[in-house]
Coordinates of C-alpha atoms in Angstrom, one line a residue:
M1 CA -92.8 10.2 5.4
E2 CA -91.8 6.7 6.2
D3 CA -88.8 6.9 3.9
A4 CA -87.7 10.1 5.8
I5 CA -88.2 8.3 9.1
G6 CA -86.2 5.3 7.8
I7 CA -83.3 7.4 6.7
G8 CA -83.2 9.2 10.0
N9 CA -82.8 5.9 11.8
I10 CA -79.6 4.8 9.9
P11 CA -76.6 5.2 12.2
E12 CA -74.1 7.9 11.1
F13 CA -70.3 7.1 10.9
T14 CA -67.3 9.3 10.5
V15 CA -64.9 8.3 7.9
G16 CA -62.4 7.2 10.5
G17 CA -65.0 5.4 12.5
L18 CA -66.3 3.5 9.5
T19 CA -62.8 2.5 8.5
H20 CA -62.1 1.3 12.0
A21 CA -65.3 -0.7 12.1
L22 CA -64.4 -2.3 8.7
K23 CA -60.9 -3.1 10.0
R24 CA -62.2 -4.7 13.1
T25 CA -64.7 -6.8 11.1
L26 CA -62.0 -8.0 8.7
E27 CA -59.6 -8.9 11.6
D28 CA -62.3 -10.7 13.5
E29 CA -63.6 -12.6 10.4
F30 CA -60.2 -13.3 8.9
G31 CA -57.8 -13.3 11.9
F32 CA -55.1 -15.5 10.4
V33 CA -55.0 -16.8 6.9
R34 CA -52.8 -18.5 4.3
V35 CA -52.8 -17.0 0.9
R36 CA -51.1 -18.4 -2.2
G37 CA -50.2 -16.1 -5.1
E38 CA -47.5 -14.7 -7.4
I39 CA -45.4 -11.8 -6.2
S40 CA -45.5 -8.5 -8.1
N41 CA -44.5 -4.9 -7.4
F42 CA -41.9 -6.2 -4.9
K43 CA -40.1 -3.4 -3.0
H44 CA -37.6 -3.8 -0.2
H45 CA -37.7 -0.4 1.6
S46 CA -34.6 1.1 3.2
S47 CA -36.3 0.7 6.5
G48 CA -36.1 -3.0 6.1
H49 CA -39.8 -3.6 5.5
V50 CA -41.1 -5.3 2.3
Y51 CA -44.1 -4.1 0.3
L52 CA -45.6 -6.3 -2.4
C53 CA -48.7 -7.5 -4.2
L54 CA -50.0 -11.1 -4.3
K55 CA -52.0 -11.9 -7.4
D56 CA -53.5 -14.6 -9.4
D57 CA -55.5 -14.6 -12.7
R58 CA -58.6 -13.0 -11.0
A59 CA -57.5 -10.5 -8.3
K60 CA -54.6 -9.1 -6.4
L61 CA -54.0 -8.4 -2.7
E62 CA -51.7 -5.8 -1.2
G63 CA -49.3 -7.0 1.4
V64 CA -46.6 -5.8 3.8
M65 CA -44.0 -7.7 5.7
W66 CA -42.3 -6.0 8.7
R67 CA -38.5 -6.1 9.1
P68 CA -38.3 -8.8 11.9
S69 CA -40.2 -11.2 9.6
V70 CA -38.1 -10.2 6.6
Q71 CA -34.9 -11.0 8.5
A72 CA -36.2 -14.5 9.2
L73 CA -36.7 -15.4 5.5
R74 CA -34.5 -18.1 4.2
F75 CA -34.7 -16.9 0.6
R76 CA -35.0 -13.6 -1.3
P77 CA -38.4 -12.9 -2.7
E78 CA -38.7 -11.4 -6.1
D79 CA -41.3 -10.6 -8.8
G80 CA -42.8 -13.6 -10.5
L81 CA -42.1 -16.1 -7.7
E82 CA -45.2 -18.0 -6.4
V83 CA -45.3 -18.1 -2.7
V84 CA -47.6 -19.1 0.2
C85 CA -48.0 -16.3 2.8
Q86 CA -49.4 -16.5 6.3
G87 CA -50.6 -13.4 8.1
R88 CA -53.4 -11.2 9.3
I89 CA -56.0 -9.4 7.1
T90 CA -56.4 -5.8 8.0
A91 CA -57.5 -2.5 6.6
Y92 CA -55.3 0.4 5.7
G93 CA -57.5 3.5 6.1
A94 CA -55.1 6.0 4.6
R95 CA -55.7 4.3 1.2
S96 CA -59.1 2.8 1.8
Q97 CA -57.8 -0.7 1.0
Y98 CA -57.4 -4.0 2.8
Q99 CA -54.1 -5.8 2.9
I100 CA -52.3 -8.8 4.5
V101 CA -49.6 -8.3 7.1
I102 CA -47.3 -11.2 6.3
E103 CA -45.6 -13.0 9.1
R104 CA -44.3 -16.0 7.3
M105 CA -43.5 -16.6 3.6
E106 CA -42.5 -19.8 1.8
P107 CA -42.1 -20.7 -1.9
A108 CA -45.1 -22.5 -3.3
G109 CA -43.3 -25.8 -3.4
A110 CA -39.8 -26.7 -4.6
G111 CA -41.0 -26.6 -8.2
A112 CA -41.5 -22.9 -8.2
L113 CA -38.0 -22.3 -6.8
M114 CA -36.5 -24.8 -9.3
A115 CA -38.2 -23.0 -12.2
L116 CA -36.9 -19.7 -10.9
L117 CA -33.4 -21.2 -10.5
E118 CA -33.4 -22.6 -14.0
D119 CA -34.5 -19.4 -15.5
R120 CA -31.7 -17.5 -13.7
R121 CA -29.1 -20.1 -14.6
R122 CA -30.0 -19.8 -18.3
R123 CA -29.9 -16.0 -18.2
L124 CA -26.5 -15.8 -16.4
A125 CA -25.0 -18.5 -18.7
A126 CA -26.0 -16.5 -21.7
E127 CA -23.9 -13.7 -20.3
G128 CA -20.8 -16.0 -20.3
L129 CA -20.4 -16.1 -16.5
F130 CA -20.2 -19.9 -16.5
D131 CA -17.9 -20.3 -19.5
A132 CA -15.1 -22.8 -18.9
A133 CA -12.6 -20.6 -20.7
R134 CA -12.7 -17.9 -18.0
K135 CA -12.0 -20.4 -15.2
R136 CA -8.4 -20.1 -13.8
P137 CA -6.2 -22.8 -12.4
L138 CA -5.7 -23.0 -8.6
P139 CA -2.3 -22.1 -7.1
F140 CA -0.3 -25.3 -6.3
L141 CA 0.5 -24.2 -2.7
P142 CA -1.2 -20.9 -1.7
E143 CA 0.5 -18.9 1.1
V144 CA -2.8 -17.4 2.3
I145 CA -6.3 -18.9 2.0
G146 CA -9.4 -16.7 2.4
I147 CA -12.5 -18.4 3.7
V148 CA -16.1 -17.0 3.4
T149 CA -18.4 -18.8 5.8
S150 CA -20.1 -18.7 9.2
P151 CA -17.6 -18.4 12.1
T152 CA -19.7 -20.6 14.4
G153 CA -20.6 -23.6 12.3
A154 CA -18.8 -26.9 11.9
V155 CA -17.7 -25.9 8.4
I156 CA -14.8 -23.7 9.4
R157 CA -13.6 -26.3 12.0
D158 CA -13.6 -29.1 9.4
I159 CA -11.7 -26.9 6.9
M160 CA -9.1 -25.9 9.5
H161 CA -8.7 -29.4 10.7
R162 CA -8.1 -30.8 7.2
L163 CA -5.7 -28.0 6.3
S164 CA -3.7 -28.7 9.4
D165 CA -3.5 -32.4 8.5
R166 CA -2.5 -31.9 4.9
F167 CA -0.4 -28.7 4.8
P168 CA -0.8 -25.9 7.4
R169 CA -1.4 -22.6 5.7
R170 CA -2.3 -19.1 6.9
V171 CA -6.1 -18.6 6.9
L172 CA -8.1 -15.4 6.8
L173 CA -11.8 -15.8 7.8
W174 CA -14.4 -13.4 6.6
P175 CA -17.5 -14.2 8.8
V176 CA -20.9 -14.0 7.1
A177 CA -24.4 -15.3 7.5
V178 CA -24.9 -18.3 5.3
Q179 CA -28.7 -18.2 5.2
G180 CA -31.5 -15.7 5.6
E181 CA -32.4 -12.5 3.8
S182 CA -29.0 -10.7 4.4
A183 CA -26.8 -13.6 3.7
A184 CA -26.4 -13.0 -0.1
D185 CA -25.3 -9.4 0.3
Q186 CA -22.8 -10.4 3.1
I187 CA -21.3 -13.2 0.9
A188 CA -20.9 -10.9 -2.1
R189 CA -19.3 -8.2 0.0
A190 CA -16.9 -10.7 1.5
I191 CA -15.7 -11.9 -1.9
A192 CA -15.3 -8.3 -3.1
G193 CA -13.6 -7.4 0.1
F194 CA -10.9 -10.1 -0.2
N195 CA -10.3 -9.0 -3.8
A196 CA -9.9 -5.3 -2.7
I197 CA -7.0 -6.1 -0.4
V198 CA -3.8 -4.5 -1.8
P199 CA -0.9 -6.9 -2.3
G200 CA 1.9 -6.2 0.1
G201 CA -0.2 -4.2 2.5
A202 CA -0.7 -4.7 6.3
V203 CA -3.2 -7.5 5.6
S204 CA -2.0 -10.3 3.3
R205 CA -4.0 -10.7 0.1
P206 CA -5.3 -14.3 -0.2
D207 CA -4.0 -16.5 -3.0
L208 CA -7.1 -18.6 -2.9
L209 CA -10.8 -18.2 -1.8
I210 CA -13.1 -20.8 -0.4
V211 CA -16.9 -20.1 -0.1
A212 CA -18.3 -22.8 2.1
R213 CA -21.5 -23.9 3.8
G214 CA -22.9 -27.2 5.1
G215 CA -25.9 -29.0 3.6
G216 CA -29.5 -27.9 3.8
S217 CA -32.8 -27.5 1.9
I218 CA -33.1 -25.5 -1.3
E219 CA -34.4 -22.7 0.7
D220 CA -31.4 -22.8 3.1
L221 CA -29.0 -22.8 0.2
W222 CA -30.8 -20.1 -1.7
P223 CA -28.4 -17.2 -0.9
F224 CA -25.8 -19.0 -3.0
N225 CA -28.2 -18.9 -6.0
E226 CA -28.7 -15.1 -5.7
E227 CA -27.5 -13.1 -8.7
V228 CA -25.3 -10.8 -6.6
V229 CA -23.4 -13.7 -5.2
V230 CA -22.9 -15.4 -8.6
R231 CA -21.7 -12.1 -10.2
A232 CA -19.2 -11.5 -7.3
A233 CA -17.8 -15.0 -7.7
A234 CA -17.4 -14.6 -11.5
A235 CA -15.7 -11.2 -11.0
S236 CA -13.2 -12.4 -8.4
A237 CA -9.6 -12.0 -9.5
I238 CA -8.6 -14.5 -6.9
P239 CA -9.2 -18.2 -7.8
L240 CA -12.3 -19.4 -6.0
I241 CA -13.5 -22.8 -4.8
S242 CA -17.2 -23.3 -4.2
A243 CA -18.0 -25.7 -1.4
V244 CA -21.7 -25.3 -0.7
G245 CA -23.9 -28.1 0.7
H246 CA -23.3 -31.8 0.2
E247 CA -22.2 -33.6 -2.9
T248 CA -25.7 -33.8 -4.4
D249 CA -26.4 -30.1 -3.8
T250 CA -25.8 -27.7 -6.7
T251 CA -26.1 -23.9 -6.6
L252 CA -25.4 -21.3 -9.1
I253 CA -22.1 -20.2 -7.4
D254 CA -20.8 -23.7 -8.3
H255 CA -21.0 -22.8 -12.0
A256 CA -19.3 -19.4 -11.5
A257 CA -16.5 -20.6 -9.3
D258 CA -13.2 -21.7 -10.7
L259 CA -13.6 -25.1 -9.1
R260 CA -16.5 -26.9 -7.3
A261 CA -15.8 -29.0 -4.2
P262 CA -18.5 -31.6 -3.2
T263 CA -18.0 -30.7 0.5
P264 CA -16.2 -28.1 2.6
T265 CA -13.7 -30.8 3.7
A266 CA -13.1 -31.7 0.0
A267 CA -12.4 -28.0 -0.7
A268 CA -9.6 -28.0 1.9
E269 CA -8.2 -31.1 0.2
L270 CA -8.3 -29.4 -3.2
A271 CA -6.7 -26.2 -1.8
V272 CA -3.4 -27.7 -0.7
P273 CA -1.4 -30.9 -1.3
V274 CA -0.3 -33.4 1.3
R275 CA 2.9 -32.2 2.9
T276 CA 4.1 -35.7 3.7
E277 CA 3.5 -36.9 0.2
L278 CA 5.4 -34.0 -1.2
M279 CA 8.4 -34.7 1.1
A280 CA 8.3 -38.4 0.0
Q281 CA 8.2 -37.4 -3.6
L282 CA 11.2 -35.1 -3.1
R283 CA 13.1 -37.9 -1.4
D284 CA 12.3 -40.2 -4.2
L285 CA 13.4 -37.6 -6.8
D286 CA 16.7 -37.0 -4.9
G287 CA 17.4 -40.7 -5.0
R288 CA 16.6 -41.0 -8.7
R289 CA 18.8 -38.0 -9.4
D290 CA 21.8 -39.5 -7.5
R291 CA 21.4 -42.8 -9.2
A292 CA 21.1 -41.2 -12.6
L293 CA 24.3 -39.2 -12.0
A294 CA 26.2 -42.3 -10.8
R295 CA 25.1 -44.2 -13.9
L296 CA 26.2 -41.3 -16.1
V297 CA 29.6 -41.0 -14.6
T298 CA 30.1 -44.8 -14.8
E299 CA 29.1 -44.9 -18.4
R300 CA 31.3 -41.9 -19.4
R301 CA 34.3 -43.4 -17.5
R302 CA 33.9 -46.7 -19.3
A303 CA 33.6 -45.0 -22.7
F304 CA 36.7 -43.0 -22.0
D305 CA 38.7 -46.0 -21.0
D306 CA 37.6 -47.8 -24.1
R307 CA 38.8 -45.0 -26.3
V308 CA 42.1 -44.8 -24.5
R309 CA 42.7 -48.5 -25.0
M310 CA 42.0 -48.2 -28.7
L311 CA 44.8 -45.6 -29.2
D312 CA 48.6 -46.0 -29.1
R313 CA 50.0 -43.2 -27.0
M314 CA 53.3 -42.9 -28.9
D315 CA 51.5 -42.8 -32.3
I316 CA 49.6 -39.7 -31.0
L317 CA 52.4 -37.9 -29.2
G318 CA 55.5 -38.9 -31.3
P319 CA 55.0 -36.5 -34.3
R320 CA 54.2 -33.7 -31.9
R321 CA 57.3 -34.2 -29.9
Q322 CA 59.5 -34.2 -33.0
S323 CA 58.0 -30.9 -34.2
F324 CA 58.5 -29.4 -30.7
D325 CA 62.2 -30.3 -30.7
A326 CA 62.7 -28.7 -34.2
L327 CA 61.0 -25.5 -33.1
A328 CA 63.1 -25.4 -29.9
D329 CA 66.3 -25.6 -32.0
R330 CA 65.2 -22.7 -34.2
L331 CA 63.9 -20.5 -31.4
P332 CA 67.3 -19.0 -30.1
R333 CA 68.5 -18.1 -33.5
G334 CA 65.3 -16.5 -34.4
L335 CA 65.3 -14.4 -31.2
R336 CA 68.9 -13.1 -31.7
A337 CA 68.1 -12.2 -35.4
N338 CA 65.0 -10.4 -34.3
L339 CA 66.8 -8.5 -31.6
Q340 CA 69.5 -7.3 -34.0
N341 CA 67.0 -6.3 -36.6
H342 CA 65.0 -4.2 -34.1
A343 CA 68.2 -2.6 -32.7
L344 CA 69.2 -1.5 -36.2
Q345 CA 65.8 0.0 -36.9
L346 CA 65.8 1.8 -33.6
G347 CA 69.2 3.4 -34.3
R348 CA 68.1 4.6 -37.7
A349 CA 64.9 6.1 -36.3
A350 CA 66.6 7.8 -33.3
G351 CA 69.0 9.9 -35.4
P352 CA 66.5 12.5 -36.8
L353 CA 64.6 12.5 -33.6
R354 CA 67.4 13.8 -31.3
P355 CA 67.2 17.6 -32.2
A356 CA 63.4 17.5 -32.1
L357 CA 63.6 15.8 -28.7
V358 CA 65.9 18.6 -27.4
Q359 CA 63.6 21.3 -28.7
N360 CA 60.6 19.6 -27.2
R361 CA 62.3 19.4 -23.8
A362 CA 63.2 23.1 -24.0
R363 CA 59.6 24.1 -24.9
T364 CA 58.2 21.9 -22.1
A365 CA 60.6 23.5 -19.6
A366 CA 59.6 27.1 -20.8
R367 CA 55.9 26.2 -20.5
E368 CA 56.5 24.8 -17.0
L369 CA 58.4 27.9 -16.0
E370 CA 55.7 30.2 -17.3
R371 CA 53.0 28.1 -15.4
L372 CA 55.0 28.4 -12.2
S373 CA 55.4 32.1 -12.7
Q374 CA 51.7 32.6 -13.1
R375 CA 51.0 30.5 -10.0
L376 CA 53.5 32.6 -8.0
G377 CA 51.9 35.9 -9.2
L378 CA 48.5 34.6 -8.3
C379 CA 49.7 33.5 -4.8
V380 CA 51.3 36.9 -4.2
S381 CA 48.1 38.7 -5.3
R382 CA 46.0 36.6 -3.0
Q383 CA 48.4 37.1 -0.1
A384 CA 48.3 40.9 -0.7
E385 CA 44.5 40.8 -0.7
R386 CA 44.3 38.9 2.5
R387 CA 46.8 41.4 4.2
A388 CA 44.8 44.4 2.9
A389 CA 41.5 42.8 4.3
R390 CA 43.1 42.2 7.7
L391 CA 44.5 45.8 7.7
K392 CA 41.1 47.2 6.8
A393 CA 39.4 45.1 9.6
A394 CA 41.9 46.3 12.2
G395 CA 41.3 50.0 11.1
Q396 CA 37.6 49.5 11.5
L397 CA 38.1 48.0 14.9
I398 CA 40.3 50.9 16.1
E399 CA 37.7 53.3 14.7
S400 CA 34.9 51.6 16.6
Y401 CA 36.9 52.1 19.9
S402 CA 37.4 55.8 19.2
Y403 CA 35.7 58.3 21.6
R404 CA 34.5 60.2 18.5
K405 CA 31.9 57.5 18.1
V406 CA 30.5 58.5 21.5
L407 CA 30.4 62.1 20.5
E408 CA 28.2 61.2 17.6
R409 CA 25.6 60.0 20.1
G410 CA 25.2 63.5 21.6
F411 CA 28.1 63.7 24.2
A412 CA 30.8 66.4 24.4
V413 CA 34.4 66.7 25.8
V414 CA 35.1 69.6 28.1
R415 CA 38.7 70.9 27.9
E416 CA 40.6 73.6 29.7
A417 CA 42.3 76.5 28.0
G418 CA 45.5 74.4 27.7
G419 CA 43.6 71.5 26.1
R420 CA 43.6 69.2 29.1
P421 CA 40.2 67.5 29.5
V422 CA 38.1 68.4 32.6
T423 CA 37.4 65.0 34.2
H424 CA 35.3 66.0 37.3
A425 CA 33.2 69.0 38.5
G426 CA 35.8 70.1 41.1
A427 CA 38.3 71.0 38.4
A428 CA 35.9 73.5 36.8
A429 CA 36.6 76.8 38.6
P430 CA 33.9 79.5 38.3
G431 CA 34.7 82.0 35.6
S432 CA 37.2 79.8 33.9
A433 CA 37.1 79.5 30.1
V434 CA 36.6 76.0 28.6
A435 CA 36.3 74.5 25.1
L436 CA 33.4 72.1 24.3
E437 CA 34.3 69.5 21.6
F438 CA 31.4 68.1 19.7
H439 CA 31.5 65.5 16.9
D440 CA 31.3 68.2 14.3
G441 CA 33.3 71.0 15.8
T442 CA 34.4 73.0 18.9
A443 CA 32.6 75.7 20.9
R444 CA 33.9 78.0 23.7
A445 CA 32.1 78.4 27.1
T446 CA 32.7 79.9 30.6
I447 CA 32.0 78.2 33.9
D448 CA 29.4 80.5 35.7
G449 CA 28.9 78.8 39.0
A450 CA 30.3 76.5 41.7
P451 CA 30.1 72.7 41.1
I452 CA 27.0 71.0 42.4
S453 CA 27.4 67.6 44.1
T454 CA 24.6 65.0 43.7
P455 CA 23.7 61.9 45.7
A456 CA 24.4 59.8 42.7
S457 CA 27.9 61.2 42.4
G458 CA 28.4 60.6 46.1
R459 CA 27.4 57.0 45.8
Q460 CA 29.7 56.4 42.9
G461 CA 32.7 58.2 44.5
G462 CA 34.8 55.1 44.6
G463 CA 34.1 54.5 40.9
G464 CA 34.8 58.2 40.1
A465 CA 38.1 58.0 41.9
K466 CA 39.1 55.0 39.8
R467 CA 38.2 56.8 36.6
R468 CA 40.2 59.9 37.7
G469 CA 43.2 57.8 38.5
R470 CA 43.0 56.1 35.1
A471 CA 42.6 59.5 33.4
G472 CA 45.6 60.8 35.2
G473 CA 47.6 57.8 34.3
D474 CA 47.0 58.1 30.5
E475 CA 46.2 61.6 29.3
R476 CA 46.2 60.6 25.6
Q477 CA 42.7 59.2 25.9
P478 CA 40.0 61.9 26.5
V479 CA 37.5 61.3 29.3
L480 CA 33.8 61.9 28.5
L481 CA 31.5 63.7 31.0

């Protein structure tokens, strides 16, 4: 009986009420805590939130980090990294579990990050991304330089100032965040974006890339240790200079780049030569060239003069002049003998050729006469065809103006017994015989009544009179009614 009474006195909860009570108890007892553990089951959701587990060798704790806190991170969490998290302990009733809502996360000391960095460096080096054989030389004087850095920091100003002092070049800036959760993806996309520019397009493709950032802690420089950035730098077809941090700072992008600069300012110095020094070198080379040419000319002239002094002019030219005089005496006789010989050969060859030449000329004249005759016949034929075509066209035009074409459309010509056309109603006397001419024959008819005048005919009296006058003037052209 007492047990029954005791059971009846225990308060009754709903599932939701009990979960809420447990949540309130956890939040009151552990309002804000710091937890150290190793990350596992890390998941960066498309919403921007992060879900993970913190574990050690005895237990694990579920955790969630909302997007605003994720955006404030200075490094990218991943599985296996030991971290210290600060946040609130609460209960998640939908899964009957307690969890920590992380507001701040830090690596568990620099040693953990360095161990992760060294492991990543060995893995990427094993893939050959850091091999010296794949590094390319920088262009001596790039026309366009692409810079990947923050647009608001002192880095871009230092680079531009040093380029202006040494050798002004065209610069394309791709603005990115240089720290925080999204920095690595932005830097990798910027490197890939510069490489995707088509040469000769609206935007000039850079000849050299500089990825730069000022100094900072290992957490601040962590985006440049991310694998996505290292792979983008290694895959760049454009030579790339890494200028991240100060001289003592080393990141993984330094190993993948074609050249590492200790500072952003040093990267600008490595990118271009000093213009004034180049001009001085050119002036020096011009002077050296002129002096070398002058010495060469002087030496060649001296050597020539020495050789001339060693030779007696008459000893060289005397035998040649004697040979020339002998040949000059023989030349007229040889020309006359040659001319006579050729004249004789020409006379002998021309004798048999004269009849053949006459026949050839006759055949040529006959062929020319035949060709001219053919051309004359062709011209006459074409002229006759043109005249026939013109005659045919004129006949067709005359036929088109004939009144018989009008008869084909349903009209008729009224003629008196004598054949004269009846041009108006007054000329048709009652009882008179008329002939009706159609397009396909003639029929006879008799006028059976007096003419009927209509208003239309009265209004057009003037025009009718003109037509009657024209008909009376030329009786050869029938008038249609």
